Coordinates of C-alpha atoms in Angstrom, one line a residue:
M1 CA 214.9 96.8 -2.4
R2 CA 216.5 100.0 -1.1
R3 CA 213.2 100.7 0.9
L4 CA 213.2 97.2 2.4
A5 CA 216.9 97.6 3.4
L6 CA 216.1 100.9 5.2
V7 CA 213.2 99.3 7.2
L8 CA 215.4 96.3 8.2
A9 CA 218.2 98.7 9.3
L10 CA 215.8 100.7 11.5
V11 CA 214.4 97.5 13.1
L12 CA 217.9 96.1 13.7
L13 CA 219.0 99.4 15.3
A14 CA 215.9 99.7 17.5
A15 CA 216.1 96.1 18.8
P16 CA 219.4 96.6 20.7
A17 CA 218.2 99.9 22.1
T18 CA 215.1 98.2 23.5
A19 CA 217.0 95.4 24.9
Q20 CA 219.4 97.8 26.7
R21 CA 216.7 98.8 29.3
S22 CA 215.0 96.1 31.5
L23 CA 214.8 95.1 35.1
A24 CA 214.1 91.9 37.0
I25 CA 213.0 91.3 40.6
K26 CA 215.6 88.8 41.9
Q27 CA 214.3 88.5 45.5
F28 CA 211.3 89.8 47.4
D29 CA 211.5 89.2 51.1
A30 CA 208.9 90.5 53.6
R31 CA 209.1 90.7 57.4
I32 CA 205.6 91.3 58.8
S33 CA 205.1 91.9 62.5
V34 CA 201.7 92.1 64.3
N35 CA 201.8 93.9 67.7
P36 CA 199.2 93.5 70.5
E37 CA 197.7 96.9 69.6
G38 CA 196.6 95.6 66.2
V39 CA 199.2 97.5 64.2
V40 CA 200.9 95.6 61.3
D41 CA 204.5 96.6 60.8
V42 CA 206.0 95.7 57.4
T43 CA 209.5 95.7 56.1
E44 CA 210.1 94.6 52.4
Q45 CA 213.6 93.9 51.1
I46 CA 213.5 94.0 47.3
T47 CA 216.5 93.1 45.2
V48 CA 216.3 94.5 41.7
A49 CA 218.6 93.9 38.7
F50 CA 218.6 97.0 36.5
S51 CA 219.7 96.7 32.9
G52 CA 220.2 100.0 31.2
Q53 CA 219.5 103.5 32.6
W54 CA 217.1 103.7 35.5
N55 CA 216.4 106.1 38.3
G56 CA 214.3 103.8 40.6
V57 CA 211.5 101.3 40.8
Y58 CA 207.8 101.4 41.5
R59 CA 206.1 99.5 44.4
T60 CA 202.3 99.4 44.0
V61 CA 200.5 98.5 47.2
P62 CA 196.7 97.5 47.1
V63 CA 194.9 99.7 49.6
E64 CA 191.3 99.8 48.5
Y65 CA 189.0 96.7 48.7
R66 CA 185.3 95.9 48.3
T67 CA 183.5 94.2 51.2
P68 CA 181.0 91.4 50.6
Q69 CA 178.3 93.9 51.5
G70 CA 179.4 96.1 48.6
F71 CA 181.0 98.9 50.7
S72 CA 184.6 100.2 50.3
W73 CA 187.3 99.4 52.8
T74 CA 190.6 101.4 52.7
L75 CA 193.9 100.1 54.2
R76 CA 195.5 103.0 56.1
L77 CA 199.3 103.1 55.7
E78 CA 201.6 105.4 57.6
D79 CA 205.3 106.0 58.4
I80 CA 206.3 105.1 54.9
S81 CA 210.1 105.2 54.3
A82 CA 212.8 103.5 52.3
T83 CA 216.6 102.9 52.4
D84 CA 219.1 101.2 50.2
G85 CA 220.9 98.0 51.3
E86 CA 223.4 99.9 53.4
G87 CA 220.7 101.9 55.2
T88 CA 221.0 105.2 53.3
P89 CA 217.6 106.9 53.1
L90 CA 215.9 106.9 49.6
K91 CA 213.4 109.4 48.3
V92 CA 209.8 108.2 48.1
E93 CA 207.1 109.7 46.0
R94 CA 203.5 108.8 46.6
S95 CA 200.5 108.8 44.3
R96 CA 197.0 107.1 44.0
E97 CA 196.2 105.0 41.0
R98 CA 192.8 103.4 41.0
H99 CA 192.7 101.1 44.1
Y100 CA 196.4 101.3 44.7
L101 CA 199.0 103.4 46.5
K102 CA 201.8 103.8 44.0
L103 CA 205.3 104.4 45.6
K104 CA 208.2 105.5 43.4
L105 CA 211.5 104.6 45.1
W106 CA 214.4 106.6 43.8
V107 CA 217.5 104.5 43.5
P108 CA 220.8 106.4 42.8
G109 CA 223.2 104.5 40.5
A110 CA 220.6 102.1 39.2
N111 CA 222.3 101.7 35.8
N112 CA 223.3 98.2 34.8
A113 CA 223.5 97.3 38.5
T114 CA 221.8 95.1 41.1
K115 CA 220.4 97.1 44.0
T116 CA 218.5 96.3 47.2
V117 CA 215.7 98.5 48.3
V118 CA 214.3 98.3 51.8
L119 CA 210.7 99.6 52.1
H120 CA 209.1 100.1 55.5
Y121 CA 205.5 101.1 56.4
R122 CA 202.8 100.4 59.0
A123 CA 199.1 99.5 58.6
T124 CA 196.8 100.6 61.4
N125 CA 193.8 98.7 60.3
G126 CA 195.2 95.7 58.6
L127 CA 193.6 93.0 60.8
R128 CA 190.1 91.4 60.5
F129 CA 188.2 90.4 63.6
F130 CA 185.5 87.6 63.7
E131 CA 183.5 86.1 66.4
D132 CA 185.8 83.1 67.0
H133 CA 189.2 84.3 65.7
D134 CA 191.3 87.2 64.5
E135 CA 192.9 87.2 61.1
L136 CA 195.6 88.8 58.9
Y137 CA 194.7 88.7 55.2
W138 CA 197.8 90.1 53.6
N139 CA 198.8 90.6 50.0
I140 CA 202.6 90.1 50.5
T141 CA 204.0 91.2 47.1
G142 CA 201.1 92.9 45.4
D143 CA 199.9 91.9 41.9
E144 CA 200.8 94.9 39.8
W145 CA 204.4 93.9 38.9
D146 CA 205.1 94.2 35.2
V147 CA 208.0 91.8 35.5
P148 CA 208.4 88.3 37.0
I149 CA 209.6 87.9 40.6
E150 CA 212.1 85.1 40.8
A151 CA 211.9 84.3 44.5
V152 CA 209.5 85.2 47.3
T153 CA 209.9 84.7 51.0
A154 CA 208.0 86.1 54.0
R155 CA 207.9 85.8 57.7
I156 CA 204.9 86.8 59.8
D157 CA 205.5 87.2 63.5
L158 CA 202.5 87.4 65.9
P159 CA 202.6 88.2 69.7
S160 CA 204.2 85.4 71.5
S161 CA 201.1 84.7 73.6
V162 CA 198.8 83.9 70.7
T163 CA 197.4 80.4 70.4
G164 CA 195.7 78.3 67.7
V165 CA 197.8 79.7 64.8
R166 CA 196.7 78.5 61.4
A167 CA 197.8 79.7 57.9
I168 CA 197.5 79.2 54.2
A169 CA 198.9 81.1 51.2
F170 CA 197.6 81.7 47.7
D171 CA 199.6 82.6 44.6
G172 CA 199.0 83.7 41.0
A173 CA 196.9 86.4 39.4
Y174 CA 194.2 88.3 41.3
G175 CA 191.5 85.9 42.5
S176 CA 193.6 82.8 42.1
T177 CA 193.1 79.9 44.6
S178 CA 196.4 78.2 43.8
Q179 CA 198.4 77.1 46.8
N180 CA 201.9 76.5 45.5
A181 CA 203.7 78.3 48.3
A182 CA 205.2 76.4 51.2
V183 CA 203.7 77.5 54.6
A184 CA 205.4 76.6 57.9
I185 CA 204.1 77.4 61.4
D186 CA 206.6 77.7 64.3
G187 CA 204.8 78.8 67.5
A188 CA 203.7 82.4 66.9
S189 CA 205.6 82.7 63.6
V190 CA 204.6 81.8 60.0
S191 CA 207.0 81.4 57.1
V192 CA 205.9 81.5 53.5
T193 CA 208.2 80.4 50.6
M194 CA 207.4 80.5 47.0
A195 CA 209.1 77.5 45.3
E196 CA 208.9 78.9 41.7
P197 CA 209.0 82.3 40.1
L198 CA 205.9 84.5 39.9
G199 CA 204.8 85.6 36.4
F200 CA 203.5 88.9 35.0
H201 CA 201.0 90.5 37.4
E202 CA 201.1 87.6 39.9
G203 CA 201.5 87.8 43.6
V204 CA 201.4 85.9 46.9
T205 CA 198.8 86.4 49.6
A206 CA 199.0 84.9 53.1
V207 CA 196.0 84.3 55.4
V208 CA 196.9 83.8 59.1
G209 CA 194.4 83.2 61.8
W210 CA 194.7 82.8 65.6
N211 CA 192.4 82.6 68.7
K212 CA 190.9 85.8 70.1
G213 CA 191.9 87.6 73.2
V214 CA 195.4 88.8 72.5
I215 CA 195.1 91.5 69.9
A216 CA 193.2 94.7 70.9
E217 CA 190.1 95.1 68.7
P218 CA 189.1 98.6 67.4
T219 CA 186.3 100.3 69.2
G220 CA 182.9 101.0 67.6
V221 CA 183.9 104.7 67.1
D222 CA 187.1 103.6 65.3
N223 CA 185.0 101.3 63.0
A224 CA 182.5 104.0 62.3
M225 CA 185.2 106.5 61.5
G226 CA 187.0 104.1 59.2
F227 CA 183.7 103.2 57.5
F228 CA 182.8 106.8 56.7
A229 CA 186.4 107.6 55.7
S230 CA 186.2 104.8 53.1
N231 CA 182.6 105.5 52.1
W232 CA 182.5 109.3 52.5
P233 CA 179.8 109.8 49.8
L234 CA 177.3 108.1 52.1
G235 CA 177.9 110.9 54.6
L236 CA 177.0 113.7 52.2
P237 CA 173.2 113.6 53.0
V238 CA 174.0 113.9 56.7
L239 CA 176.4 116.8 56.1
V240 CA 173.9 118.6 53.9
F241 CA 171.2 118.1 56.6
L242 CA 173.5 119.4 59.3
G243 CA 174.5 122.4 57.2
M244 CA 170.9 123.3 56.4
Y245 CA 169.8 122.8 60.0
T246 CA 172.6 125.1 61.2
L247 CA 171.7 127.7 58.6
W248 CA 168.0 127.4 59.6
R249 CA 169.0 127.9 63.3
R250 CA 170.9 131.0 62.4
V251 CA 168.8 132.8 59.9
G252 CA 165.7 130.8 59.1
R253 CA 163.9 130.6 62.4
D254 CA 161.1 133.0 63.3
P255 CA 162.3 135.3 66.0
E256 CA 161.2 134.5 69.5
E257 CA 158.3 136.7 70.4
R258 CA 157.7 138.1 73.9
P259 CA 154.5 137.1 75.7
V260 CA 151.6 139.1 74.5
G261 CA 149.9 141.0 77.3
V262 CA 146.1 140.4 77.6
R263 CA 144.0 143.6 77.1
Y264 CA 140.6 143.5 78.6
E265 CA 139.4 146.8 77.1
P266 CA 138.9 147.6 73.4
P267 CA 141.4 150.0 71.8
K268 CA 140.6 153.6 72.5
G269 CA 138.5 155.3 69.9
L270 CA 137.2 152.0 68.5
T271 CA 133.9 150.3 69.2
P272 CA 133.8 146.5 69.5
A273 CA 132.2 146.2 66.0
E274 CA 135.0 148.3 64.5
A275 CA 137.7 146.4 66.3
G276 CA 136.3 143.1 65.0
T277 CA 135.9 144.5 61.5
M278 CA 139.6 145.5 61.4
I279 CA 140.7 142.0 62.4
D280 CA 139.1 140.1 59.5
E281 CA 137.8 142.9 57.3
S282 CA 134.2 141.7 57.8
V283 CA 131.3 142.8 59.9
D284 CA 130.0 139.5 61.4
M285 CA 127.2 138.7 63.7
R286 CA 129.6 138.3 66.6
D287 CA 130.6 142.0 66.0
I288 CA 127.0 143.1 66.2
T289 CA 126.4 140.9 69.3
A290 CA 129.4 142.5 70.9
T291 CA 127.9 145.9 70.1
I292 CA 124.7 145.0 71.9
V293 CA 126.7 143.9 75.0
D294 CA 128.8 147.1 74.8
L295 CA 125.6 149.2 74.7
A296 CA 124.4 147.5 77.9
V297 CA 127.8 148.1 79.6
N298 CA 127.6 151.8 78.7
G299 CA 124.0 152.1 80.1
H300 CA 122.0 152.3 76.9
L301 CA 120.0 149.2 77.6
K302 CA 119.6 146.5 80.2
I303 CA 119.6 142.7 79.4
E304 CA 117.3 140.6 81.6
E305 CA 117.4 136.8 81.7
K306 CA 113.9 135.4 82.3
E307 CA 112.9 131.7 82.8
E308 CA 109.5 130.8 81.4
K309 CA 107.6 127.6 82.3
R310 CA 105.8 125.7 79.5
L311 CA 103.6 122.6 79.2
F312 CA 102.2 122.8 82.7
G313 CA 105.5 123.5 84.2
L314 CA 107.2 120.4 82.9
F315 CA 109.6 122.4 80.7
T316 CA 111.3 125.7 81.1
H317 CA 112.5 128.2 78.4
Q318 CA 115.2 130.8 78.8
E319 CA 114.2 134.1 77.4
Y320 CA 116.2 137.3 77.2
V321 CA 114.5 140.7 77.5
F322 CA 116.1 144.0 76.4
H323 CA 115.1 147.2 78.2
R324 CA 116.0 150.5 76.6
L325 CA 117.4 153.1 79.0
D326 CA 117.8 156.8 78.8
P327 CA 121.5 157.7 78.0
K328 CA 123.6 159.1 80.7
P329 CA 124.3 162.8 80.6
D330 CA 128.1 162.2 80.7
G331 CA 128.1 159.3 78.3
R332 CA 129.7 159.4 74.9
A333 CA 127.8 160.0 71.7
L334 CA 126.8 156.9 69.9
E335 CA 128.3 156.0 66.5
R336 CA 125.9 155.6 63.5
H337 CA 126.1 151.8 63.5
E338 CA 125.4 151.7 67.3
Q339 CA 122.4 154.0 66.8
Y340 CA 121.2 151.7 64.0
V341 CA 121.4 148.7 66.3
L342 CA 119.2 150.4 68.9
E343 CA 116.7 151.5 66.3
G344 CA 116.6 148.0 64.9
M345 CA 116.0 146.5 68.3
F346 CA 113.4 149.0 69.6
E347 CA 111.2 149.9 66.7
H348 CA 108.3 152.3 66.8
G349 CA 109.3 153.8 70.2
A350 CA 109.2 150.5 72.1
R351 CA 111.1 150.4 75.4
T352 CA 111.1 146.6 75.9
V353 CA 111.6 143.8 73.5
E354 CA 112.3 140.1 73.8
L355 CA 115.0 138.2 71.9
S356 CA 112.4 136.0 70.2
D357 CA 110.7 139.1 68.8
L358 CA 113.9 140.0 67.0
E359 CA 114.4 136.8 65.1
D360 CA 112.1 137.7 62.2
E361 CA 112.7 141.4 62.0
F362 CA 116.2 142.5 63.1
Y363 CA 117.9 141.0 60.1
T364 CA 116.4 143.6 57.9
H365 CA 118.5 146.3 59.6
L366 CA 121.8 144.4 59.1
P367 CA 122.9 145.9 55.8
R368 CA 122.8 149.5 57.0
I369 CA 124.5 148.5 60.3
K370 CA 127.3 146.9 58.5
N371 CA 127.7 149.7 56.0
A372 CA 127.9 152.2 58.8
A373 CA 130.6 150.3 60.6
F374 CA 132.6 150.1 57.4
D375 CA 132.1 153.8 56.6
R376 CA 133.6 154.6 60.0
L377 CA 136.8 152.8 59.3
V378 CA 137.3 154.0 55.7

């Protein structure tokens, strides 16, 4: 019994303490003005009844939405400020919480008192533009209030020259299609009045449309910048590519080479066969052919082109004849592989030989010619 009495005493003591702190939104009135430049100017006058000790109230504004295509769209707010009912500036603290901008409005003397807070801000991309009309789709109160809102009124003013104004309003929790609010259109102005209180996490949204041609539409550049600002992860591959390309341009590219001058003579001290061997580390037939031509250039042999007629003169055959010449007195001494080439061409002291005669015999001299060329370079 004594334990039960203690528990009951704690409950009874805690109940008054909890009841001492509460708040209620007595009135939420919004004045929304759309200017010809497409900027939405918003002034919210919120009357709050504080019970107990408070230092302010939170206003949570939805700013991030999902488009039908699955992309993000972020409402850009600027010039955020607040005053009390007499126009005295109030401190405003901002923070992001999920898809909302959370504003803490500091209210001095909010202890067991009813206070009015006036919040002002501007939205630079709050309008939607379609092919046949422009539109303001605006969540007037937000839907993150933890307490009921007893009365909601709003007035939306468009430029005086707009035509074809039409409007509806939805109320209730997020996604509700209830239309309990009264909507009145007077020229370029729309009034929204909620006849009954809003419950926990309920709000009012107005949809106002008008004919095109009055409000300035954003440019393609503005739309692109807004899209990438709201969907910045999509731009990461582009940024990575640009960064890597810039890095490649600076340090990854091969240096520009100056034009290579053409040399018509072999390097000094090297025969054609030796130069060819140094290029690909192999003594090829083209290197030996170049040696034969070089021997002719330096006067060790003469190459004669001869045309032979065959089959009663109906066909001709090109034949090349090599004539060995005596070396010039002032000529350079031949290297071993050059001497082996001459010996392989003119065997047994011959002074003249045809190319066709070399086809079946000259190849036997190739091993020692190649070895001699290699030995000269090693």
